[in-house]
Each structure stands twice: as structure tokens, then as C-alpha cells.
CSV table of N, CA and C in Angstrom, one decimal:
chain,number,residue,atom,x,y,z
A,1,MET,N,14.6,13.3,6.7
A,1,MET,CA,14.4,11.7,7.0
A,1,MET,C,13.0,11.8,7.5
A,2,LEU,N,12.3,13.0,7.8
A,2,LEU,CA,11.0,12.7,7.9
A,2,LEU,C,10.0,12.4,6.9
A,3,THR,N,10.2,13.3,5.9
A,3,THR,CA,10.1,13.8,4.9
A,3,THR,C,9.8,12.5,3.8
A,4,TRP,N,11.4,11.6,3.4
A,4,TRP,CA,11.6,11.0,3.1
A,4,TRP,C,10.1,9.4,3.3
A,5,SER,N,10.6,9.1,4.7
A,5,SER,CA,9.4,7.9,5.2
A,5,SER,C,7.8,8.3,5.5
A,6,SER,N,7.7,9.4,5.1
A,6,SER,CA,6.2,9.6,5.2
A,6,SER,C,5.3,9.1,3.9
A,7,HIS,N,5.9,9.1,2.5
A,7,HIS,CA,5.2,7.8,2.2
A,7,HIS,C,5.5,6.9,1.7
A,8,LYS,N,4.9,5.8,1.4
A,8,LYS,CA,5.0,4.5,1.3
A,8,LYS,C,5.9,3.7,0.6
A,9,ARG,N,6.6,5.2,-0.4
A,9,ARG,CA,7.1,4.6,-1.9
A,9,ARG,C,8.4,4.6,-1.2
A,10,TYR,N,8.9,4.8,0.1
A,10,TYR,CA,10.6,4.5,1.1
A,10,TYR,C,10.5,3.2,0.9
A,11,LEU,N,9.5,2.2,1.3
A,11,LEU,CA,9.7,0.8,1.2
A,11,LEU,C,9.9,0.1,-0.2
A,12,THR,N,9.3,0.8,-1.5
A,12,THR,CA,10.4,0.0,-2.7
A,12,THR,C,11.3,0.5,-2.8
A,13,GLU,N,12.0,1.5,-2.4
A,13,GLU,CA,13.5,2.0,-2.3
A,13,GLU,C,14.0,1.1,-1.5
A,14,LEU,N,14.1,1.2,-0.1
A,14,LEU,CA,14.5,0.0,0.4
A,14,LEU,C,14.9,-1.2,-0.1
A,15,ALA,N,13.7,-2.2,-0.8
A,15,ALA,CA,13.6,-3.1,-1.4
A,15,ALA,C,14.7,-3.3,-2.9
A,16,ALA,N,15.2,-1.9,-3.3
A,16,ALA,CA,15.9,-2.0,-4.9
A,16,ALA,C,17.6,-1.2,-4.2
A,17,ALA,N,17.0,-1.8,-3.0
A,17,ALA,CA,18.4,-1.3,-2.4
A,17,ALA,C,18.9,-2.7,-1.8
A,18,GLY,N,18.1,-3.6,-2.0
A,18,GLY,CA,18.8,-4.7,-1.6
A,18,GLY,C,18.2,-5.3,0.4
A,19,VAL,N,17.4,-4.3,0.8
A,19,VAL,CA,17.0,-4.4,2.1
A,19,VAL,C,15.5,-5.2,2.5
A,20,PRO,N,15.7,-6.1,3.0
A,20,PRO,CA,14.4,-7.0,3.1
A,20,PRO,C,13.3,-6.0,3.4
A,21,VAL,N,12.1,-6.0,2.9
A,21,VAL,CA,11.3,-5.6,3.1
A,21,VAL,C,9.5,-6.1,2.8
A,22,VAL,N,8.2,-5.9,3.5
A,22,VAL,CA,7.2,-6.8,3.4
A,22,VAL,C,7.0,-6.4,1.7
A,23,PRO,N,6.7,-7.3,1.2
A,23,PRO,CA,6.6,-6.9,-0.8
A,23,PRO,C,5.1,-5.8,-0.5
A,24,THR,N,5.7,-4.5,-1.2
A,24,THR,CA,4.7,-3.3,-1.7
A,24,THR,C,4.7,-3.1,-3.0
A,25,VAL,N,3.3,-3.0,-3.5
A,25,VAL,CA,3.0,-2.2,-4.7
A,25,VAL,C,2.0,-1.2,-3.9
A,26,LEU,N,2.7,-0.2,-5.0
A,26,LEU,CA,1.8,1.5,-5.1
A,26,LEU,C,0.9,1.1,-6.5
A,27,LEU,N,-0.4,1.7,-6.2
A,27,LEU,CA,-1.1,2.2,-6.7
A,27,LEU,C,-1.6,3.6,-7.3
A,28,GLU,N,-1.5,4.3,-8.3
A,28,GLU,CA,-1.4,5.7,-8.7
A,28,GLU,C,-3.3,6.2,-8.1
A,29,ALA,N,-3.4,7.0,-7.8
A,29,ALA,CA,-4.8,7.1,-7.3
A,29,ALA,C,-5.5,8.0,-8.8
A,30,GLY,N,-6.4,7.3,-9.2
A,30,GLY,CA,-7.6,6.9,-9.9
A,30,GLY,C,-7.1,6.0,-11.0
A,31,ALA,N,-6.7,6.0,-10.4
A,31,ALA,CA,-6.3,3.7,-11.5
A,31,ALA,C,-7.5,3.5,-10.9
A,32,PRO,N,-7.6,1.9,-11.8
A,32,PRO,CA,-9.0,1.2,-11.7
A,32,PRO,C,-7.7,0.4,-11.0
A,33,VAL,N,-9.4,-0.3,-10.0
A,33,VAL,CA,-8.8,-1.6,-9.0
A,33,VAL,C,-8.4,-2.8,-10.3
A,34,PRO,N,-7.0,-3.0,-9.5
A,34,PRO,CA,-6.2,-4.1,-10.4
A,34,PRO,C,-7.6,-5.5,-9.8
A,35,ASP,N,-7.2,-6.4,-11.1
A,35,ASP,CA,-8.3,-7.2,-11.2
A,35,ASP,C,-7.7,-8.4,-10.0
A,36,VAL,N,-6.3,-8.2,-10.2
A,36,VAL,CA,-5.7,-9.4,-8.8
A,36,VAL,C,-4.4,-8.8,-7.9
A,37,LEU,N,-5.5,-8.7,-6.8
A,37,LEU,CA,-4.5,-8.3,-5.6
A,37,LEU,C,-3.6,-8.6,-5.3
A,38,GLY,N,-3.4,-10.1,-4.9
A,38,GLY,CA,-2.5,-10.9,-4.5
A,38,GLY,C,-3.4,-11.6,-3.9
A,39,GLU,N,-2.6,-12.7,-3.2
A,39,GLU,CA,-3.1,-14.1,-2.5
A,39,GLU,C,-3.1,-14.0,-1.2
A,40,GLY,N,-3.5,-14.3,-0.6
A,40,GLY,CA,-3.7,-14.9,1.4
A,40,GLY,C,-3.6,-13.4,1.6
A,41,PRO,N,-3.4,-13.2,3.0
A,41,PRO,CA,-3.8,-11.9,4.0
A,41,PRO,C,-3.0,-10.5,3.2
A,42,LEU,N,-3.9,-10.0,2.9
A,42,LEU,CA,-3.2,-8.5,2.6
A,42,LEU,C,-3.6,-7.4,3.5
A,43,VAL,N,-2.9,-6.4,3.2
A,43,VAL,CA,-2.9,-5.1,4.0
A,43,VAL,C,-2.7,-4.0,3.0
A,44,VAL,N,-3.9,-3.1,3.2
A,44,VAL,CA,-3.8,-1.9,2.2
A,44,VAL,C,-4.3,-0.8,3.5
A,45,LYS,N,-3.3,0.2,2.6
A,45,LYS,CA,-3.3,1.4,3.6
A,45,LYS,C,-3.0,2.7,2.8
A,46,PRO,N,-3.4,3.7,3.5
A,46,PRO,CA,-2.6,4.7,2.5
A,46,PRO,C,-1.3,5.1,2.3
A,47,ALA,N,-0.9,5.9,1.1
A,47,ALA,CA,0.5,6.3,0.9
A,47,ALA,C,0.7,6.8,2.0
A,48,VAL,N,0.2,7.4,2.5
A,48,VAL,CA,0.4,8.6,3.0
A,48,VAL,C,-0.5,8.5,4.6
A,49,SER,N,-0.2,8.0,5.6
A,49,SER,CA,-1.3,8.3,6.8
A,49,SER,C,-0.5,8.6,8.2
A,50,ALA,N,-1.1,8.6,8.9
A,50,ALA,CA,-0.1,8.8,10.2
A,50,ALA,C,-1.3,7.5,11.3
A,51,GLY,N,-0.1,7.0,12.5
A,51,GLY,CA,-1.2,6.1,13.4
A,51,GLY,C,-1.7,4.9,12.9
A,52,GLY,N,-1.2,4.4,11.6
A,52,GLY,CA,-2.6,3.3,10.7
A,52,GLY,C,-4.0,3.9,10.3
A,53,ARG,N,-4.0,5.1,10.1
A,53,ARG,CA,-5.2,5.3,9.7
A,53,ARG,C,-5.6,5.2,8.6
A,54,GLY,N,-6.9,4.5,8.5
A,54,GLY,CA,-6.9,3.6,7.1
A,54,GLY,C,-6.5,2.6,6.5
A,55,THR,N,-6.0,2.0,7.6
A,55,THR,CA,-5.2,0.5,7.6
A,55,THR,C,-6.2,-0.6,7.1
A,56,ARG,N,-6.2,-1.2,6.3
A,56,ARG,CA,-7.0,-2.5,6.3
A,56,ARG,C,-6.7,-3.8,6.6
A,57,LEU,N,-7.0,-4.8,7.1
A,57,LEU,CA,-6.1,-6.2,7.0
A,57,LEU,C,-7.4,-7.3,6.2
A,58,GLY,N,-7.4,-7.8,5.2
A,58,GLY,CA,-8.1,-9.0,4.9
A,58,GLY,C,-8.0,-9.6,3.5
A,59,SER,N,-8.7,-10.4,2.9
A,59,SER,CA,-8.9,-11.0,1.6
A,59,SER,C,-8.4,-10.2,0.5
A,60,ALA,N,-8.1,-9.9,-0.7
A,60,ALA,CA,-8.6,-9.3,-2.0
A,60,ALA,C,-9.8,-9.4,-1.9
A,61,ASP,N,-10.7,-10.2,-1.9
A,61,ASP,CA,-12.2,-10.5,-2.1
A,61,ASP,C,-12.6,-8.8,-1.0
A,62,GLU,N,-11.9,-9.1,0.4
A,62,GLU,CA,-12.7,-8.4,1.6
A,62,GLU,C,-12.4,-7.3,1.2
A,63,LEU,N,-11.1,-6.6,0.3
A,63,LEU,CA,-10.9,-5.2,0.3
A,63,LEU,C,-10.2,-4.7,-1.0
A,64,ARG,N,-11.2,-4.9,-2.3
A,64,ARG,CA,-12.0,-4.9,-3.4
A,64,ARG,C,-12.5,-3.8,-3.1
A,65,GLY,N,-13.5,-3.6,-2.7
A,65,GLY,CA,-13.9,-2.5,-2.2
A,65,GLY,C,-13.2,-1.0,-1.5
A,66,PRO,N,-12.4,-1.4,0.0
A,66,PRO,CA,-11.5,0.2,0.4
A,66,PRO,C,-10.5,0.0,-0.3
A,67,VAL,N,-10.4,-0.7,-1.4
A,67,VAL,CA,-8.6,-0.6,-2.3
A,67,VAL,C,-9.2,0.8,-3.5
A,68,GLY,N,-11.1,0.5,-4.1
A,68,GLY,CA,-11.4,1.4,-5.1
A,68,GLY,C,-11.4,2.5,-4.3
A,69,ASP,N,-12.1,3.0,-2.6
A,69,ASP,CA,-12.0,3.9,-2.0
A,69,ASP,C,-10.8,4.2,-2.0
A,70,LEU,N,-9.5,4.3,-2.1
A,70,LEU,CA,-8.5,4.6,-1.8
A,70,LEU,C,-7.8,5.8,-3.1
A,71,LEU,N,-8.3,4.6,-4.3
A,71,LEU,CA,-7.9,5.4,-5.1
A,71,LEU,C,-8.6,6.3,-6.0
A,72,ALA,N,-9.4,6.3,-5.6
A,72,ALA,CA,-10.5,7.4,-6.0
A,72,ALA,C,-10.3,8.8,-5.6
């Protein structure tokens, strides 16, 4: 269970199984920052992190830089 839940992809697996989760999009390392990140407040976090380390909350414009940093 610990290994499975250590990467945020578990959220997409839960959603596919019909479990209600926060809408989640996974971006691949090295990919460019998408033109559209979303609307309203967003949460951006590393796919693997502990205790909220690297988690950011803000608008798409505010988070474009941090998303680029995570993808780099």
C-alpha cells in the first residue's frame, strides 16, 4: 500500500475505478508546460513528495514557473 500510494498516479487509478477524487493531471518530466493549466485555484505538487514538500497553491499564471521547475 505504501509503494502504491507514494506516487500521485494512484489518484488517477482511483478515479478510473469510480472513486471521487480531486481532478488530477499528471505531467511527464521533461515535457513543456502546457498552454492551459486550468481555471480557478490550482494545486501543483511533485508526483512523489512527503509532507506537502514542494506543494504550491495559486492561479495558472502564478504556477506556470513552479510547474516548469517541476518538469525540468
